[in-house]
PDB file of C-alpha atoms in Angstrom:
ATOM      1  CA  UNK A   1      15.246   6.277   9.867  1.00  0.00           C
ATOM      2  CA  UNK A   2      12.857   7.786   7.604  1.00  0.00           C
ATOM      3  CA  UNK A   3       9.381   8.838   8.863  1.00  0.00           C
ATOM      4  CA  UNK A   4       6.453  10.484   7.321  1.00  0.00           C
ATOM      5  CA  UNK A   5       4.072  12.826   8.540  1.00  0.00           C
ATOM      6  CA  UNK A   6       1.201  13.952   6.528  1.00  0.00           C
ATOM      7  CA  UNK A   7      -2.120  16.278   7.197  1.00  0.00           C
ATOM      8  CA  UNK A   8      -4.636  17.650   4.778  1.00  0.00           C
ATOM      9  CA  UNK A   9      -7.696  20.128   4.658  1.00  0.00           C
ATOM     10  CA  UNK A  10     -10.760  19.327   6.163  1.00  0.00           C
ATOM     11  CA  UNK A  11     -14.109  18.313   4.526  1.00  0.00           C
ATOM     12  CA  UNK A  12     -13.934  18.511   0.473  1.00  0.00           C
ATOM     13  CA  UNK A  13     -17.164  19.188  -1.045  1.00  0.00           C
ATOM     14  CA  UNK A  14     -17.996  17.006  -4.508  1.00  0.00           C
ATOM     15  CA  UNK A  15     -16.524  18.151  -7.608  1.00  0.00           C
ATOM     16  CA  UNK A  16     -13.697  20.066  -5.782  1.00  0.00           C
ATOM     17  CA  UNK A  17      -9.901  19.647  -5.102  1.00  0.00           C
ATOM     18  CA  UNK A  18      -8.777  17.065  -2.616  1.00  0.00           C
ATOM     19  CA  UNK A  19      -5.018  18.207  -1.416  1.00  0.00           C
ATOM     20  CA  UNK A  20      -2.886  16.255   0.658  1.00  0.00           C
ATOM     21  CA  UNK A  21       0.620  16.711   2.209  1.00  0.00           C
ATOM     22  CA  UNK A  22       3.346  14.601   3.298  1.00  0.00           C
ATOM     23  CA  UNK A  23       6.559  15.613   4.874  1.00  0.00           C
ATOM     24  CA  UNK A  24       9.548  13.058   4.938  1.00  0.00           C
ATOM     25  CA  UNK A  25      11.773  13.164   7.851  1.00  0.00           C
ATOM     26  CA  UNK A  26      15.213  11.609   8.277  1.00  0.00           C
ATOM     27  CA  UNK A  27      16.700   9.722   5.269  1.00  0.00           C
ATOM     28  CA  UNK A  28      17.088  10.503   1.709  1.00  0.00           C
ATOM     29  CA  UNK A  29      14.630  10.886  -1.508  1.00  0.00           C
ATOM     30  CA  UNK A  30      17.211   9.478  -3.844  1.00  0.00           C
ATOM     31  CA  UNK A  31      16.968   5.768  -1.851  1.00  0.00           C
ATOM     32  CA  UNK A  32      13.168   5.766  -2.691  1.00  0.00           C
ATOM     33  CA  UNK A  33       9.753   6.006  -4.441  1.00  0.00           C
ATOM     34  CA  UNK A  34       7.406   7.828  -2.761  1.00  0.00           C
ATOM     35  CA  UNK A  35       3.260   6.836  -3.344  1.00  0.00           C
ATOM     36  CA  UNK A  36       0.098   7.347  -2.082  1.00  0.00           C
ATOM     37  CA  UNK A  37      -2.504   4.674  -0.887  1.00  0.00           C
ATOM     38  CA  UNK A  38      -6.035   4.938   0.004  1.00  0.00           C
ATOM     39  CA  UNK A  39      -8.629   2.811   1.833  1.00  0.00           C
ATOM     40  CA  UNK A  40     -12.407   3.910   1.324  1.00  0.00           C
ATOM     41  CA  UNK A  41     -14.896   2.562   4.120  1.00  0.00           C
ATOM     42  CA  UNK A  42     -15.308  -1.132   4.596  1.00  0.00           C
ATOM     43  CA  UNK A  43     -13.226  -1.700   1.222  1.00  0.00           C
ATOM     44  CA  UNK A  44      -9.794  -2.882   0.599  1.00  0.00           C
ATOM     45  CA  UNK A  45      -6.558  -0.869  -0.146  1.00  0.00           C
ATOM     46  CA  UNK A  46      -6.069   0.845  -3.022  1.00  0.00           C
ATOM     47  CA  UNK A  47      -2.826   2.042  -4.977  1.00  0.00           C
ATOM     48  CA  UNK A  48      -3.587   5.938  -6.088  1.00  0.00           C
ATOM     49  CA  UNK A  49       0.161   6.674  -7.618  1.00  0.00           C
ATOM     50  CA  UNK A  50       3.815   6.676  -7.569  1.00  0.00           C
ATOM     51  CA  UNK A  51       6.469   9.312  -8.176  1.00  0.00           C
ATOM     52  CA  UNK A  52      10.198   9.974  -8.009  1.00  0.00           C
ATOM     53  CA  UNK A  53      12.727  12.654  -7.655  1.00  0.00           C
ATOM     54  CA  UNK A  54      14.170  11.141 -11.190  1.00  0.00           C
ATOM     55  CA  UNK A  55      10.759  11.875 -12.794  1.00  0.00           C
ATOM     56  CA  UNK A  56       8.906   8.722 -12.799  1.00  0.00           C
ATOM     57  CA  UNK A  57       5.034   9.297 -12.087  1.00  0.00           C
ATOM     58  CA  UNK A  58       2.348   6.850 -12.478  1.00  0.00           C
ATOM     59  CA  UNK A  59      -0.939   6.759 -11.253  1.00  0.00           C
ATOM     60  CA  UNK A  60      -3.971   4.220 -11.110  1.00  0.00           C
ATOM     61  CA  UNK A  61      -5.219   4.558 -14.511  1.00  0.00           C
ATOM     62  CA  UNK A  62      -9.292   3.971 -12.466  1.00  0.00           C
ATOM     63  CA  UNK A  63      -8.707   7.578 -11.010  1.00  0.00           C
ATOM     64  CA  UNK A  64      -8.770   8.798 -14.814  1.00  0.00           C
ATOM     65  CA  UNK A  65      -6.487  11.258 -14.773  1.00  0.00           C
ATOM     66  CA  UNK A  66      -7.697  13.348 -11.473  1.00  0.00           C
ATOM     67  CA  UNK A  67      -4.257  12.823  -9.615  1.00  0.00           C
ATOM     68  CA  UNK A  68      -1.491  15.099  -9.426  1.00  0.00           C
ATOM     69  CA  UNK A  69       2.108  14.523  -7.299  1.00  0.00           C
ATOM     70  CA  UNK A  70       4.509  16.909  -6.401  1.00  0.00           C
ATOM     71  CA  UNK A  71       7.698  16.795  -4.420  1.00  0.00           C
ATOM     72  CA  UNK A  72       9.531  20.120  -2.713  1.00  0.00           C
ATOM     73  CA  UNK A  73      12.700  18.703  -1.949  1.00  0.00           C
ATOM     74  CA  UNK A  74      13.746  22.003   0.074  1.00  0.00           C
ATOM     75  CA  UNK A  75      10.653  21.565   2.109  1.00  0.00           C
ATOM     76  CA  UNK A  76      11.144  17.771   1.935  1.00  0.00           C
ATOM     77  CA  UNK A  77       7.383  17.024   1.533  1.00  0.00           C
ATOM     78  CA  UNK A  78       5.412  15.437  -1.234  1.00  0.00           C
ATOM     79  CA  UNK A  79       1.914  16.427  -2.043  1.00  0.00           C
ATOM     80  CA  UNK A  80      -1.262  14.619  -3.834  1.00  0.00           C
ATOM     81  CA  UNK A  81      -4.216  16.559  -5.523  1.00  0.00           C
ATOM     82  CA  UNK A  82      -6.948  14.715  -6.744  1.00  0.00           C
ATOM     83  CA  UNK A  83     -10.024  17.290  -8.510  1.00  0.00           C
ATOM     84  CA  UNK A  84     -13.326  16.459  -9.303  1.00  0.00           C
ATOM     85  CA  UNK A  85     -13.972  14.222  -6.298  1.00  0.00           C
ATOM     86  CA  UNK A  86     -17.180  12.798  -5.501  1.00  0.00           C
ATOM     87  CA  UNK A  87     -18.293  10.419  -2.358  1.00  0.00           C
ATOM     88  CA  UNK A  88     -16.373   7.650  -3.781  1.00  0.00           C
ATOM     89  CA  UNK A  89     -13.319   9.498  -2.678  1.00  0.00           C
ATOM     90  CA  UNK A  90     -13.943   9.441   0.815  1.00  0.00           C
ATOM     91  CA  UNK A  91     -11.570   7.341   2.347  1.00  0.00           C
ATOM     92  CA  UNK A  92      -8.342   6.969   4.511  1.00  0.00           C
ATOM     93  CA  UNK A  93      -5.238   8.366   2.698  1.00  0.00           C
ATOM     94  CA  UNK A  94      -1.764   7.107   3.418  1.00  0.00           C
ATOM     95  CA  UNK A  95       1.603   8.149   2.175  1.00  0.00           C
ATOM     96  CA  UNK A  96       4.167   5.945   2.189  1.00  0.00           C
ATOM     97  CA  UNK A  97       8.171   5.278   0.703  1.00  0.00           C
ATOM     98  CA  UNK A  98       8.335   2.960  -1.884  1.00  0.00           C
ATOM     99  CA  UNK A  99      12.042   0.851  -1.363  1.00  0.00           C
ATOM    100  CA  UNK A 100      13.824   1.118  -4.951  1.00  0.00           C
ATOM    101  CA  UNK A 101      14.588  -2.236  -6.517  1.00  0.00           C
ATOM    102  CA  UNK A 102      11.781  -4.137  -4.455  1.00  0.00           C
ATOM    103  CA  UNK A 103       8.826  -1.966  -5.045  1.00  0.00           C
ATOM    104  CA  UNK A 104       7.657  -2.596  -1.542  1.00  0.00           C
ATOM    105  CA  UNK A 105       5.992   0.019   0.762  1.00  0.00           C
ATOM    106  CA  UNK A 106       8.376   0.020   4.171  1.00  0.00           C
ATOM    107  CA  UNK A 107       7.303   3.347   5.917  1.00  0.00           C
ATOM    108  CA  UNK A 108       3.946   4.628   5.914  1.00  0.00           C
ATOM    109  CA  UNK A 109       2.196   7.931   7.178  1.00  0.00           C
ATOM    110  CA  UNK A 110      -0.341   7.724   9.962  1.00  0.00           C
ATOM    111  CA  UNK A 111      -3.472   8.041   7.732  1.00  0.00           C
ATOM    112  CA  UNK A 112      -5.737  11.261   6.923  1.00  0.00           C
ATOM    113  CA  UNK A 113      -9.376  10.435   6.798  1.00  0.00           C
ATOM    114  CA  UNK A 114     -11.009  12.667   3.881  1.00  0.00           C
ATOM    115  CA  UNK A 115     -14.394  12.796   3.506  1.00  0.00           C
ATOM    116  CA  UNK A 116     -16.183  14.156   0.514  1.00  0.00           C
ATOM    117  CA  UNK A 117     -19.819  15.632   1.653  1.00  0.00           C
ATOM    118  CA  UNK A 118     -21.824  18.658   0.589  1.00  0.00           C
TER     119      UNK A 118
ATOM    120  CA  UNK B   1      -7.108  -2.126 -13.931  1.00  0.00           C
ATOM    121  CA  UNK B   2      -5.927  -5.578 -13.011  1.00  0.00           C
ATOM    122  CA  UNK B   3      -6.473  -6.566  -9.325  1.00  0.00           C
ATOM    123  CA  UNK B   4      -4.743  -9.522  -7.708  1.00  0.00           C
ATOM    124  CA  UNK B   5      -7.077 -12.298  -6.452  1.00  0.00           C
ATOM    125  CA  UNK B   6      -7.310 -13.173  -2.894  1.00  0.00           C
ATOM    126  CA  UNK B   7      -9.719 -15.102  -0.848  1.00  0.00           C
ATOM    127  CA  UNK B   8     -11.909 -13.089   1.345  1.00  0.00           C
ATOM    128  CA  UNK B   9     -11.343 -14.612   4.275  1.00  0.00           C
ATOM    129  CA  UNK B  10      -9.638 -17.148   6.067  1.00  0.00           C
ATOM    130  CA  UNK B  11      -9.993 -18.602   9.390  1.00  0.00           C
ATOM    131  CA  UNK B  12      -7.875 -21.215  11.908  1.00  0.00           C
ATOM    132  CA  UNK B  13      -7.284 -22.073  15.620  1.00  0.00           C
ATOM    133  CA  UNK B  14      -4.295 -20.976  17.448  1.00  0.00           C
ATOM    134  CA  UNK B  15      -1.431 -22.976  16.768  1.00  0.00           C
ATOM    135  CA  UNK B  16      -2.551 -23.950  13.331  1.00  0.00           C
ATOM    136  CA  UNK B  17      -1.302 -22.369   9.929  1.00  0.00           C
ATOM    137  CA  UNK B  18      -2.729 -20.925   7.268  1.00  0.00           C
ATOM    138  CA  UNK B  19      -1.894 -19.974   3.809  1.00  0.00           C
ATOM    139  CA  UNK B  20      -3.307 -16.849   1.812  1.00  0.00           C
ATOM    140  CA  UNK B  21      -3.016 -17.112  -2.237  1.00  0.00           C
ATOM    141  CA  UNK B  22      -2.874 -14.251  -4.416  1.00  0.00           C
ATOM    142  CA  UNK B  23      -3.399 -14.810  -8.121  1.00  0.00           C
ATOM    143  CA  UNK B  24      -2.030 -12.488 -10.506  1.00  0.00           C
ATOM    144  CA  UNK B  25      -1.675 -12.265 -14.687  1.00  0.00           C
ATOM    145  CA  UNK B  26       0.899 -11.990 -16.820  1.00  0.00           C
ATOM    146  CA  UNK B  27       1.445  -8.207 -16.417  1.00  0.00           C
ATOM    147  CA  UNK B  28       2.487  -8.709 -12.662  1.00  0.00           C
ATOM    148  CA  UNK B  29       3.146 -11.829 -10.171  1.00  0.00           C
ATOM    149  CA  UNK B  30       3.908 -14.472 -13.626  1.00  0.00           C
ATOM    150  CA  UNK B  31       6.709 -11.813 -14.746  1.00  0.00           C
ATOM    151  CA  UNK B  32       7.918 -10.367 -11.814  1.00  0.00           C
ATOM    152  CA  UNK B  33       9.206 -11.173  -7.924  1.00  0.00           C
ATOM    153  CA  UNK B  34       7.998  -7.734  -6.754  1.00  0.00           C
ATOM    154  CA  UNK B  35       5.162  -9.104  -4.751  1.00  0.00           C
ATOM    155  CA  UNK B  36       4.639  -7.709  -1.294  1.00  0.00           C
ATOM    156  CA  UNK B  37       2.941  -8.612   1.788  1.00  0.00           C
ATOM    157  CA  UNK B  38       1.387  -6.285   4.118  1.00  0.00           C
ATOM    158  CA  UNK B  39      -0.564  -6.781   7.341  1.00  0.00           C
ATOM    159  CA  UNK B  40      -3.363  -4.358   8.139  1.00  0.00           C
ATOM    160  CA  UNK B  41      -4.920  -3.965  11.662  1.00  0.00           C
ATOM    161  CA  UNK B  42      -8.254  -2.073  11.405  1.00  0.00           C
ATOM    162  CA  UNK B  43      -7.225   1.603  12.678  1.00  0.00           C
ATOM    163  CA  UNK B  44      -3.601   0.796  12.308  1.00  0.00           C
ATOM    164  CA  UNK B  45      -0.992   1.862   9.800  1.00  0.00           C
ATOM    165  CA  UNK B  46      -0.338  -1.050   7.461  1.00  0.00           C
ATOM    166  CA  UNK B  47       2.924  -2.804   8.042  1.00  0.00           C
ATOM    167  CA  UNK B  48       5.227  -4.534   5.571  1.00  0.00           C
ATOM    168  CA  UNK B  49       5.920  -8.394   6.223  1.00  0.00           C
ATOM    169  CA  UNK B  50       7.055  -9.764   3.147  1.00  0.00           C
ATOM    170  CA  UNK B  51       8.722  -8.406   0.188  1.00  0.00           C
ATOM    171  CA  UNK B  52      10.384  -9.601  -3.254  1.00  0.00           C
ATOM    172  CA  UNK B  53       7.972 -12.522  -2.409  1.00  0.00           C
ATOM    173  CA  UNK B  54      10.180 -14.074   0.313  1.00  0.00           C
ATOM    174  CA  UNK B  55      12.355 -11.967   1.829  1.00  0.00           C
ATOM    175  CA  UNK B  56      11.061 -10.653   5.448  1.00  0.00           C
ATOM    176  CA  UNK B  57      11.923  -7.344   6.916  1.00  0.00           C
ATOM    177  CA  UNK B  58      13.856  -6.754   9.700  1.00  0.00           C
ATOM    178  CA  UNK B  59      11.768  -7.334  12.976  1.00  0.00           C
ATOM    179  CA  UNK B  60       9.156  -9.338  11.457  1.00  0.00           C
ATOM    180  CA  UNK B  61       8.056 -12.747  13.305  1.00  0.00           C
ATOM    181  CA  UNK B  62       9.715 -15.542  11.180  1.00  0.00           C
ATOM    182  CA  UNK B  63       6.451 -17.276  11.556  1.00  0.00           C
ATOM    183  CA  UNK B  64       5.294 -15.605   8.548  1.00  0.00           C
ATOM    184  CA  UNK B  65       6.851 -16.497   5.118  1.00  0.00           C
ATOM    185  CA  UNK B  66       6.156 -16.046   1.284  1.00  0.00           C
ATOM    186  CA  UNK B  67       6.456 -17.772  -1.577  1.00  0.00           C
ATOM    187  CA  UNK B  68       5.665 -17.651  -5.714  1.00  0.00           C
ATOM    188  CA  UNK B  69       4.926 -19.704  -8.250  1.00  0.00           C
ATOM    189  CA  UNK B  70       4.026 -19.141 -11.760  1.00  0.00           C
ATOM    190  CA  UNK B  71       1.410 -16.224 -11.231  1.00  0.00           C
ATOM    191  CA  UNK B  72       0.452 -17.292  -7.942  1.00  0.00           C
ATOM    192  CA  UNK B  73       2.293 -15.586  -4.415  1.00  0.00           C
ATOM    193  CA  UNK B  74       1.131 -17.044  -1.240  1.00  0.00           C
ATOM    194  CA  UNK B  75       1.615 -15.995   2.411  1.00  0.00           C
ATOM    195  CA  UNK B  76       1.934 -18.781   4.656  1.00  0.00           C
ATOM    196  CA  UNK B  77       1.587 -17.577   9.037  1.00  0.00           C
ATOM    197  CA  UNK B  78       2.512 -20.662  11.237  1.00  0.00           C
ATOM    198  CA  UNK B  79       1.669 -21.084  14.561  1.00  0.00           C
ATOM    199  CA  UNK B  80      -1.199 -18.508  14.636  1.00  0.00           C
ATOM    200  CA  UNK B  81      -1.752 -16.397  17.150  1.00  0.00           C
ATOM    201  CA  UNK B  82      -4.357 -14.036  18.381  1.00  0.00           C
ATOM    202  CA  UNK B  83      -2.485 -10.950  17.484  1.00  0.00           C
ATOM    203  CA  UNK B  84      -2.289 -12.192  13.593  1.00  0.00           C
ATOM    204  CA  UNK B  85      -5.941 -11.444  13.804  1.00  0.00           C
ATOM    205  CA  UNK B  86      -5.991  -8.688  10.934  1.00  0.00           C
ATOM    206  CA  UNK B  87      -6.595  -7.883   7.132  1.00  0.00           C
ATOM    207  CA  UNK B  88      -3.803  -9.010   4.621  1.00  0.00           C
ATOM    208  CA  UNK B  89      -3.001  -7.636   0.954  1.00  0.00           C
ATOM    209  CA  UNK B  90      -0.590  -8.680  -1.572  1.00  0.00           C
ATOM    210  CA  UNK B  91       0.804  -5.782  -3.415  1.00  0.00           C
ATOM    211  CA  UNK B  92       2.580  -5.983  -7.158  1.00  0.00           C
ATOM    212  CA  UNK B  93       4.581  -4.047  -9.263  1.00  0.00           C
ATOM    213  CA  UNK B  94       2.955  -4.220 -12.693  1.00  0.00           C
ATOM    214  CA  UNK B  95       3.078  -3.258 -16.498  1.00  0.00           C
ATOM    215  CA  UNK B  96       0.806  -2.658 -19.409  1.00  0.00           C
ATOM    216  CA  UNK B  97      -1.611   0.335 -18.138  1.00  0.00           C
ATOM    217  CA  UNK B  98      -1.174   0.382 -13.922  1.00  0.00           C
ATOM    218  CA  UNK B  99       2.349   0.516 -12.427  1.00  0.00           C
ATOM    219  CA  UNK B 100       1.355  -1.540  -9.768  1.00  0.00           C
ATOM    220  CA  UNK B 101      -1.848  -3.242  -7.890  1.00  0.00           C
ATOM    221  CA  UNK B 102      -3.287  -4.621  -4.615  1.00  0.00           C
ATOM    222  CA  UNK B 103      -4.735  -7.779  -4.076  1.00  0.00           C
ATOM    223  CA  UNK B 104      -8.707  -7.373  -2.636  1.00  0.00           C
ATOM    224  CA  UNK B 105      -7.438  -8.407   0.821  1.00  0.00           C
ATOM    225  CA  UNK B 106      -8.020 -11.269   3.050  1.00  0.00           C
ATOM    226  CA  UNK B 107      -9.531 -10.778   6.382  1.00  0.00           C
ATOM    227  CA  UNK B 108      -7.748 -13.775   8.805  1.00  0.00           C
ATOM    228  CA  UNK B 109      -9.878 -14.663  11.973  1.00  0.00           C
ATOM    229  CA  UNK B 110      -8.154 -16.993  14.771  1.00  0.00           C
ATOM    230  CA  UNK B 111     -10.994 -18.779  15.756  1.00  0.00           C
TER     231      UNK B 111
END
């Protein structure tokens, strides 16, 4: 049974880089894509990006190339970096696994609140 | 970026049925059956309730059902209960300039 545990740095200043990590426990990477999703205060869910061990990677065009995702298989961790943040990037960030062949998110991390503030 | 279109809110009394629509485009719902639905109680983690348009994960109540026709997917909740009060989101694999896209979300209120 896959479980995800996520963590990241505290408040981030405008123009800096937001960094989050998600630990993957149980199961195999090969059965899943990995994805990041966020929810700004008072708004809906927003898809950030997706990647796989096999090299598939894609991010939301609205984030204009500010997204970098990586996977450390030895540590069973995958990470998100979002550069040049602004207040609009303040949100609860979730990591999740995406089931191959259905593109549905079956396991979610508990969410990390990230505040961008000077 | 395309956004799947959902009604902002739906309300009904306990025991009634509701249907939430999710309208897409040729880049997503009209072409693929990779649409899923999520229930999100504020402060909690979103929960997968429907995948591949009509399939229900193990453990999800059979009061939840999904369908799709053309470029529109739908989620039906039958026998509405107080615990169903939550936000519901559709999500789809997409081609074009974005790999995937969420709907704007629908707030379900049980009167």
